[in-house]
GROMACS .gro file of C-alpha atoms in nm:
model
  357
    1MET     CA    1   4.136   1.244  -2.212
    2ALA     CA    2   3.959   0.920  -2.119
    3SER     CA    3   3.865   0.876  -1.755
    4LEU     CA    4   3.915   0.559  -1.553
    5THR     CA    5   3.541   0.489  -1.585
    6ASP     CA    6   3.564   0.530  -1.964
    7LEU     CA    7   3.845   0.280  -1.982
    8VAL     CA    8   3.674   0.028  -1.752
    9ASN     CA    9   3.365   0.046  -1.974
   10LEU     CA   10   3.558   0.034  -2.302
   11ASP     CA   11   3.381  -0.165  -2.575
   12LEU     CA   12   3.649  -0.366  -2.755
   13SER     CA   13   3.419  -0.549  -2.995
   14ASP     CA   14   3.470  -0.301  -3.280
   15CYS     CA   15   3.851  -0.316  -3.271
   16THR     CA   16   3.950  -0.675  -3.191
   17ASP     CA   17   3.818  -1.031  -3.207
   18ARG     CA   18   3.981  -1.101  -2.870
   19ILE     CA   19   3.767  -1.142  -2.560
   20ILE     CA   20   3.837  -1.174  -2.188
   21ALA     CA   21   3.757  -1.504  -2.019
   22GLU     CA   22   3.743  -1.494  -1.637
   23TYR     CA   23   3.826  -1.844  -1.510
   24ILE     CA   24   3.655  -1.913  -1.174
   25TRP     CA   25   3.722  -2.197  -0.932
   26VAL     CA   26   3.654  -2.300  -0.571
   27GLY     CA   27   3.955  -2.254  -0.342
   28GLY     CA   28   4.101  -2.476  -0.076
   29SER     CA   29   3.862  -2.386   0.205
   30GLY     CA   30   3.575  -2.527   0.000
   31ILE     CA   31   3.383  -2.199   0.023
   32ASP     CA   32   3.623  -1.934  -0.111
   33LEU     CA   33   3.608  -1.839  -0.478
   34ARG     CA   34   3.915  -1.754  -0.685
   35SER     CA   35   3.943  -1.622  -1.040
   36LYS     CA   36   4.185  -1.489  -1.296
   37ALA     CA   37   4.142  -1.365  -1.652
   38ARG     CA   38   4.300  -1.447  -1.985
   39THR     CA   39   4.263  -1.325  -2.343
   40VAL     CA   40   4.121  -1.570  -2.599
   41LYS     CA   41   3.994  -1.542  -2.952
   42GLY     CA   42   3.616  -1.501  -2.957
   43PRO     CA   43   3.338  -1.559  -2.975
   44ILE     CA   44   3.327  -1.858  -2.740
   45THR     CA   45   3.003  -2.056  -2.737
   46ASP     CA   46   3.111  -2.376  -2.561
   47PRO     CA   47   3.365  -2.453  -2.286
   48SER     CA   48   3.531  -2.711  -2.512
   49GLN     CA   49   3.664  -2.418  -2.717
   50LEU     CA   50   3.864  -2.292  -2.420
   51PRO     CA   51   4.213  -2.407  -2.321
   52LYS     CA   52   4.291  -2.563  -1.987
   53TRP     CA   53   4.491  -2.335  -1.760
   54ASN     CA   54   4.694  -2.364  -1.442
   55TYR     CA   55   4.747  -2.176  -1.116
   56ASP     CA   56   4.959  -2.185  -0.801
   57GLY     CA   57   4.773  -2.426  -0.575
   58SER     CA   58   5.013  -2.360  -0.289
   59SER     CA   59   4.863  -2.010  -0.261
   60THR     CA   60   4.505  -2.140  -0.235
   61GLY     CA   61   4.563  -2.430   0.005
   62GLN     CA   62   4.527  -2.689  -0.271
   63ALA     CA   63   4.883  -2.805  -0.339
   64PRO     CA   64   5.225  -2.812  -0.170
   65GLY     CA   65   5.486  -2.553  -0.265
   66GLU     CA   66   5.723  -2.812  -0.413
   67ASP     CA   67   5.452  -2.937  -0.654
   68SER     CA   68   5.214  -2.645  -0.676
   69GLU     CA   69   5.061  -2.662  -1.022
   70VAL     CA   70   4.686  -2.722  -1.039
   71ILE     CA   71   4.504  -2.745  -1.372
   72LEU     CA   72   4.176  -2.568  -1.446
   73TYR     CA   73   3.928  -2.752  -1.668
   74PRO     CA   74   3.662  -2.517  -1.815
   75GLN     CA   75   3.318  -2.668  -1.753
   76VAL     CA   76   3.049  -2.408  -1.821
   77ILE     CA   77   3.039  -2.050  -1.952
   78PHE     CA   78   2.823  -1.749  -1.868
   79LYS     CA   79   2.807  -1.397  -2.008
   80ASP     CA   80   3.019  -1.152  -1.810
   81PRO     CA   81   2.794  -0.881  -1.658
   82PHE     CA   82   3.096  -0.672  -1.557
   83ARG     CA   83   3.293  -0.653  -1.883
   84LYS     CA   84   2.984  -0.720  -2.102
   85CYS     CA   85   3.019  -0.748  -2.483
   86ASN     CA   86   3.136  -1.100  -2.577
   87ASN     CA   87   3.340  -1.147  -2.260
   88ILE     CA   88   3.263  -1.451  -2.045
   89LEU     CA   89   3.277  -1.604  -1.699
   90VAL     CA   90   3.405  -1.962  -1.697
   91MET     CA   91   3.326  -2.201  -1.413
   92CYS     CA   92   3.610  -2.452  -1.382
   93ASP     CA   93   3.703  -2.747  -1.168
   94CYS     CA   94   4.051  -2.848  -1.059
   95TYR     CA   95   4.285  -3.138  -1.140
   96THR     CA   96   4.643  -3.250  -1.088
   97PRO     CA   97   4.875  -3.236  -1.391
   98GLN     CA   98   4.816  -3.610  -1.421
   99GLY     CA   99   4.443  -3.550  -1.469
  100GLU     CA  100   4.319  -3.661  -1.128
  101PRO     CA  101   4.058  -3.444  -0.950
  102ILE     CA  102   4.213  -3.274  -0.647
  103PRO     CA  103   4.046  -3.340  -0.308
  104SER     CA  104   3.859  -3.006  -0.304
  105ASN     CA  105   3.707  -3.073  -0.648
  106LYS     CA  106   3.356  -3.164  -0.539
  107ARG     CA  107   3.212  -3.108  -0.887
  108TYR     CA  108   3.379  -3.423  -1.019
  109LYS     CA  109   3.195  -3.657  -0.781
  110ALA     CA  110   2.864  -3.479  -0.834
  111ALA     CA  111   2.903  -3.503  -1.212
  112THR     CA  112   2.966  -3.875  -1.172
  113VAL     CA  113   2.637  -3.910  -0.981
  114PHE     CA  114   2.441  -3.704  -1.232
  115SER     CA  115   2.581  -3.895  -1.531
  116HIS     CA  116   2.464  -4.229  -1.387
  117PRO     CA  117   2.191  -4.363  -1.618
  118ASP     CA  118   1.943  -4.412  -1.331
  119VAL     CA  119   1.988  -4.052  -1.219
  120ALA     CA  120   1.982  -3.906  -1.569
  121ALA     CA  121   1.655  -4.092  -1.639
  122GLU     CA  122   1.494  -3.921  -1.338
  123VAL     CA  123   1.590  -3.569  -1.459
  124PRO     CA  124   1.645  -3.431  -1.105
  125TRP     CA  125   1.534  -3.070  -1.058
  126TYR     CA  126   1.674  -2.842  -0.790
  127GLY     CA  127   1.566  -2.504  -0.662
  128ILE     CA  128   1.816  -2.363  -0.413
  129GLU     CA  129   1.733  -2.076  -0.177
  130GLN     CA  130   2.065  -1.908  -0.102
  131GLU     CA  131   2.049  -1.692   0.211
  132TYR     CA  132   2.331  -1.452   0.293
  133THR     CA  133   2.414  -1.160   0.520
  134LEU     CA  134   2.558  -0.822   0.421
  135LEU     CA  135   2.816  -0.686   0.666
  136GLN     CA  136   2.965  -0.343   0.719
  137LYS     CA  137   3.321  -0.369   0.588
  138ASP     CA  138   3.539  -0.260   0.878
  139VAL     CA  139   3.336  -0.382   1.175
  140SER     CA  140   3.194  -0.718   1.054
  141TRP     CA  141   2.849  -0.619   1.175
  142PRO     CA  142   2.528  -0.650   0.970
  143LEU     CA  143   2.444  -0.373   0.728
  144GLY     CA  144   2.191  -0.128   0.875
  145TRP     CA  145   2.265  -0.224   1.236
  146PRO     CA  146   2.406   0.034   1.475
  147VAL     CA  147   2.775  -0.042   1.527
  148GLY     CA  148   2.807  -0.245   1.846
  149GLY     CA  149   2.430  -0.236   1.895
  150TYR     CA  150   2.114  -0.406   1.779
  151PRO     CA  151   1.808  -0.307   1.579
  152GLY     CA  152   1.455  -0.379   1.696
  153PRO     CA  153   1.354  -0.746   1.727
  154GLN     CA  154   1.270  -0.963   1.428
  155GLY     CA  155   0.927  -0.926   1.274
  156PRO     CA  156   0.919  -0.614   1.055
  157TYR     CA  157   1.208  -0.705   0.823
  158TYR     CA  158   1.099  -1.011   0.623
  159CYS     CA  159   1.008  -0.906   0.265
  160ALA     CA  160   0.983  -0.548   0.392
  161ALA     CA  161   1.033  -0.208   0.230
  162GLY     CA  162   1.161   0.109   0.390
  163ALA     CA  163   1.489   0.267   0.494
  164ASP     CA  164   1.445   0.142   0.851
  165LYS     CA  165   1.374  -0.218   0.749
  166ALA     CA  166   1.550  -0.306   0.422
  167PHE     CA  167   1.927  -0.261   0.410
  168GLY     CA  168   2.129  -0.318   0.092
  169ARG     CA  169   1.854  -0.341  -0.169
  170ASP     CA  170   2.073  -0.171  -0.432
  171VAL     CA  171   2.328  -0.454  -0.400
  172VAL     CA  172   2.052  -0.716  -0.410
  173ASP     CA  173   1.889  -0.572  -0.723
  174ALA     CA  174   2.224  -0.526  -0.897
  175HIS     CA  175   2.299  -0.893  -0.828
  176TYR     CA  176   1.957  -1.004  -0.953
  177LYS     CA  177   1.998  -0.825  -1.286
  178ALA     CA  178   2.361  -0.929  -1.325
  179CYS     CA  179   2.265  -1.296  -1.283
  180LEU     CA  180   1.988  -1.263  -1.541
  181TYR     CA  181   2.236  -1.099  -1.780
  182ALA     CA  182   2.486  -1.379  -1.721
  183GLY     CA  183   2.230  -1.648  -1.809
  184ILE     CA  184   2.192  -1.788  -1.459
  185ASN     CA  185   1.848  -1.930  -1.389
  186ILE     CA  186   1.784  -1.698  -1.096
  187SER     CA  187   1.417  -1.714  -1.009
  188GLY     CA  188   1.370  -1.454  -0.736
  189ILE     CA  189   1.494  -1.255  -0.437
  190ASN     CA  190   1.356  -1.145  -0.101
  191GLY     CA  191   1.454  -0.980   0.223
  192GLU     CA  192   1.495  -1.226   0.509
  193VAL     CA  193   1.382  -1.239   0.873
  194MET     CA  194   1.702  -1.096   1.020
  195PRO     CA  195   1.773  -0.739   0.906
  196GLY     CA  196   2.068  -0.719   0.670
  197GLN     CA  197   2.000  -1.074   0.551
  198TRP     CA  198   1.871  -1.153   0.200
  199GLU     CA  199   1.799  -1.450  -0.020
  200PHE     CA  200   1.816  -1.532  -0.388
  201GLN     CA  201   1.676  -1.843  -0.551
  202VAL     CA  202   1.824  -2.041  -0.839
  203GLY     CA  203   1.622  -2.297  -1.031
  204PRO     CA  204   1.460  -2.515  -1.126
  205SER     CA  205   1.794  -2.636  -1.259
  206VAL     CA  206   1.870  -2.988  -1.376
  207GLY     CA  207   2.148  -3.196  -1.223
  208ILE     CA  208   2.499  -3.050  -1.216
  209SER     CA  209   2.381  -2.712  -1.350
  210ALA     CA  210   2.231  -2.628  -1.009
  211GLY     CA  211   2.577  -2.635  -0.850
  212ASP     CA  212   2.737  -2.445  -1.138
  213GLU     CA  213   2.475  -2.170  -1.122
  214ILE     CA  214   2.490  -2.125  -0.744
  215TRP     CA  215   2.869  -2.098  -0.749
  216VAL     CA  216   2.872  -1.841  -1.030
  217ALA     CA  217   2.586  -1.649  -0.867
  218ARG     CA  218   2.793  -1.638  -0.547
  219TYR     CA  219   3.093  -1.516  -0.746
  220ILE     CA  220   2.888  -1.236  -0.902
  221LEU     CA  221   2.759  -1.138  -0.559
  222GLU     CA  222   3.114  -1.130  -0.422
  223ARG     CA  223   3.217  -0.898  -0.704
  224ILE     CA  224   2.920  -0.664  -0.652
  225THR     CA  225   2.970  -0.641  -0.276
  226GLU     CA  226   3.339  -0.573  -0.344
  227MET     CA  227   3.236  -0.280  -0.565
  228ALA     CA  228   2.997  -0.154  -0.297
  229GLY     CA  229   3.248  -0.180  -0.013
  230ILE     CA  230   3.029  -0.434   0.168
  231VAL     CA  231   3.129  -0.779   0.296
  232LEU     CA  232   2.932  -1.089   0.195
  233SER     CA  233   2.889  -1.349   0.471
  234LEU     CA  234   2.767  -1.705   0.421
  235ASP     CA  235   2.805  -1.786   0.791
  236PRO     CA  236   2.503  -1.998   0.893
  237LYS     CA  237   2.464  -1.809   1.223
  238PRO     CA  238   2.635  -1.470   1.187
  239ILE     CA  239   2.479  -1.320   1.500
  240LYS     CA  240   2.428  -1.509   1.826
  241GLY     CA  241   2.101  -1.491   2.013
  242ASP     CA  242   1.740  -1.446   1.903
  243TRP     CA  243   1.819  -1.396   1.535
  244ASN     CA  244   1.756  -1.626   1.241
  245GLY     CA  245   2.048  -1.806   1.087
  246ALA     CA  246   2.118  -1.841   0.715
  247GLY     CA  247   2.052  -2.155   0.518
  248ALA     CA  248   2.042  -2.288   0.164
  249HIS     CA  249   1.710  -2.470   0.154
  250THR     CA  250   1.721  -2.715  -0.135
  251ASN     CA  251   1.400  -2.798  -0.321
  252TYR     CA  252   1.412  -3.124  -0.509
  253SER     CA  253   1.208  -3.345  -0.736
  254THR     CA  254   1.257  -3.629  -0.980
  255LYS     CA  255   1.055  -3.724  -1.287
  256SER     CA  256   0.880  -3.995  -1.085
  257MET     CA  257   0.789  -3.743  -0.811
  258ARG     CA  258   0.644  -3.500  -1.065
  259GLU     CA  259   0.417  -3.761  -1.224
  260ALA     CA  260   0.094  -3.919  -1.102
  261GLY     CA  261   0.157  -4.121  -0.786
  262GLY     CA  262   0.465  -3.912  -0.711
  263TYR     CA  263   0.369  -3.846  -0.349
  264GLU     CA  264   0.450  -4.206  -0.258
  265VAL     CA  265   0.788  -4.171  -0.429
  266ILE     CA  266   0.847  -3.852  -0.228
  267LYS     CA  267   0.770  -4.029   0.099
  268GLU     CA  268   1.005  -4.314   0.009
  269ALA     CA  269   1.281  -4.062  -0.071
  270ILE     CA  270   1.228  -3.881   0.260
  271GLU     CA  271   1.249  -4.210   0.446
  272LYS     CA  272   1.587  -4.275   0.283
  273LEU     CA  273   1.708  -3.926   0.373
  274GLY     CA  274   1.610  -3.990   0.734
  275ARG     CA  275   1.814  -4.307   0.745
  276ARG     CA  276   2.122  -4.119   0.624
  277HIS     CA  277   2.058  -3.806   0.831
  278ARG     CA  278   2.398  -3.803   1.001
  279GLU     CA  279   2.588  -3.841   0.675
  280HIS     CA  280   2.395  -3.555   0.518
  281ILE     CA  281   2.437  -3.326   0.818
  282ALA     CA  282   2.812  -3.387   0.813
  283ALA     CA  283   2.822  -3.268   0.450
  284TYR     CA  284   2.573  -2.982   0.470
  285GLY     CA  285   2.804  -2.698   0.576
  286GLU     CA  286   3.041  -2.583   0.850
  287GLY     CA  287   2.896  -2.436   1.170
  288ASN     CA  288   2.548  -2.567   1.098
  289GLU     CA  289   2.511  -2.681   1.460
  290ARG     CA  290   2.486  -2.312   1.556
  291ARG     CA  291   2.189  -2.274   1.321
  292LEU     CA  292   1.999  -2.605   1.353
  293THR     CA  293   1.883  -2.565   1.713
  294GLY     CA  294   1.513  -2.638   1.684
  295ARG     CA  295   1.440  -2.263   1.696
  296HIS     CA  296   1.415  -1.995   1.429
  297GLU     CA  297   1.244  -2.216   1.170
  298THR     CA  298   1.481  -2.512   1.203
  299ALA     CA  299   1.475  -2.869   1.329
  300ASP     CA  300   1.734  -2.970   1.589
  301ILE     CA  301   2.050  -3.095   1.419
  302ASN     CA  302   2.025  -3.437   1.590
  303THR     CA  303   1.660  -3.490   1.499
  304PHE     CA  304   1.514  -3.586   1.164
  305LYS     CA  305   1.149  -3.513   1.100
  306TRP     CA  306   0.934  -3.413   0.808
  307GLY     CA  307   0.597  -3.250   0.774
  308VAL     CA  308   0.356  -3.074   0.543
  309ALA     CA  309   0.402  -2.694   0.550
  310ASN     CA  310   0.622  -2.732   0.861
  311ARG     CA  311   0.916  -2.491   0.858
  312GLY     CA  312   1.043  -2.641   1.181
  313ALA     CA  313   1.103  -2.975   1.011
  314SER     CA  314   1.412  -3.120   0.844
  315ILE     CA  315   1.210  -3.182   0.528
  316ARG     CA  316   0.907  -2.973   0.435
  317VAL     CA  317   0.644  -3.086   0.187
  318GLY     CA  318   0.422  -2.818   0.037
  319ARG     CA  319   0.044  -2.814   0.065
  320ASP     CA  320   0.011  -2.822  -0.315
  321THR     CA  321   0.225  -3.135  -0.336
  322GLU     CA  322   0.011  -3.309  -0.076
  323LYS     CA  323  -0.311  -3.200  -0.248
  324GLU     CA  324  -0.204  -3.294  -0.600
  325GLY     CA  325  -0.032  -3.618  -0.498
  326LYS     CA  326   0.288  -3.523  -0.679
  327GLY     CA  327   0.550  -3.249  -0.687
  328TYR     CA  328   0.862  -3.176  -0.482
  329PHE     CA  329   0.997  -3.140  -0.129
  330GLU     CA  330   1.235  -2.902   0.047
  331ASP     CA  331   1.543  -3.012   0.240
  332ARG     CA  332   1.579  -2.736   0.501
  333ARG     CA  333   1.900  -2.864   0.658
  334PRO     CA  334   2.177  -2.727   0.430
  335ALA     CA  335   2.366  -2.428   0.569
  336SER     CA  336   2.422  -2.110   0.369
  337ASN     CA  337   2.790  -2.204   0.323
  338MET     CA  338   2.718  -2.552   0.189
  339ASP     CA  339   2.884  -2.672  -0.132
  340PRO     CA  340   2.597  -2.706  -0.384
  341TYR     CA  341   2.784  -2.979  -0.571
  342VAL     CA  342   2.801  -3.186  -0.252
  343VAL     CA  343   2.440  -3.126  -0.147
  344THR     CA  344   2.274  -3.181  -0.486
  345GLY     CA  345   2.485  -3.486  -0.565
  346MET     CA  346   2.426  -3.638  -0.223
  347ILE     CA  347   2.048  -3.591  -0.240
  348ALA     CA  348   2.036  -3.764  -0.580
  349ASP     CA  349   2.266  -4.042  -0.462
  350THR     CA  350   2.059  -4.112  -0.149
  351THR     CA  351   1.715  -4.091  -0.310
  352ILE     CA  352   1.789  -4.264  -0.643
  353LEU     CA  353   2.103  -4.477  -0.623
  354TRP     CA  354   2.124  -4.581  -0.258
  355LYS     CA  355   1.950  -4.912  -0.192
  356GLY     CA  356   1.939  -4.875   0.185
  357ASN     CA  357   2.189  -5.148   0.262
   0.00000   0.00000   0.00000
């Protein structure tokens, strides 16, 4: 008699040409992820081979009950690390039945920016550092913390090892390997300053793929924490007081920045970002004012400043970039719950397309 585990792990490839495609989309809050699965004939090697699908938008906060149908457009596919074999994860965006992007479809606008000839010619690279906090399921308190109490002060936990310093490494490693299996360009992980907080990095990724990969990496992490009975939090300041918040530092460069003389291009781009600081802050995540206080490796939310190797700045330029006269910079303002489509598209729009008028 097969066990539940046997059935969950069943390899169907030797008995059917059908595969399971898990369609993923961003829900109405702009941060929640939704998904549902369908059977299709495999193998699938390109999203254009997949049918559009629909869902009840009134149940996700994306449509009224009297006209609830929202259409999913498959945009990019990844290997499914949960079902394995030829099964796939499908990142979608959302449209009305008439073919118009719904208001919460932020991918559409970003794709428009990245398809602009001036942006495409600059081949924008992104490396996003996604910080997150693992919480105990029933008490909404960080993993490894005494319930209702606090661990020792920050200092010993960043990039640390040991049962009294690193909490949730099994989840973190499972996520790392699952992302590699899926084909996500995940480039690293590390424990963060606040205990129970971790980070993974995605990139360098070009243009719209940075947003696609962060969203699917978040989905995979949600699924793994679900399996582990742990809650994933992207709150930018999950614990009040003398504890670091959680961000999504976004490293960025263009072709012109990576070539000789690029440092001047970088400084011009930073100057533009400073002039649009308020617009960027408004789009960089909910609750970010609780994180950007001028403490805990942040600049104050109302102040724009940049510096070399300065983690208390809005924009940090690396020592190697300064020395070599070319390279990239890091926008340290985005919150952990930011929409990567919004942030990456906005950075490209401001630094490449915006003329400063």
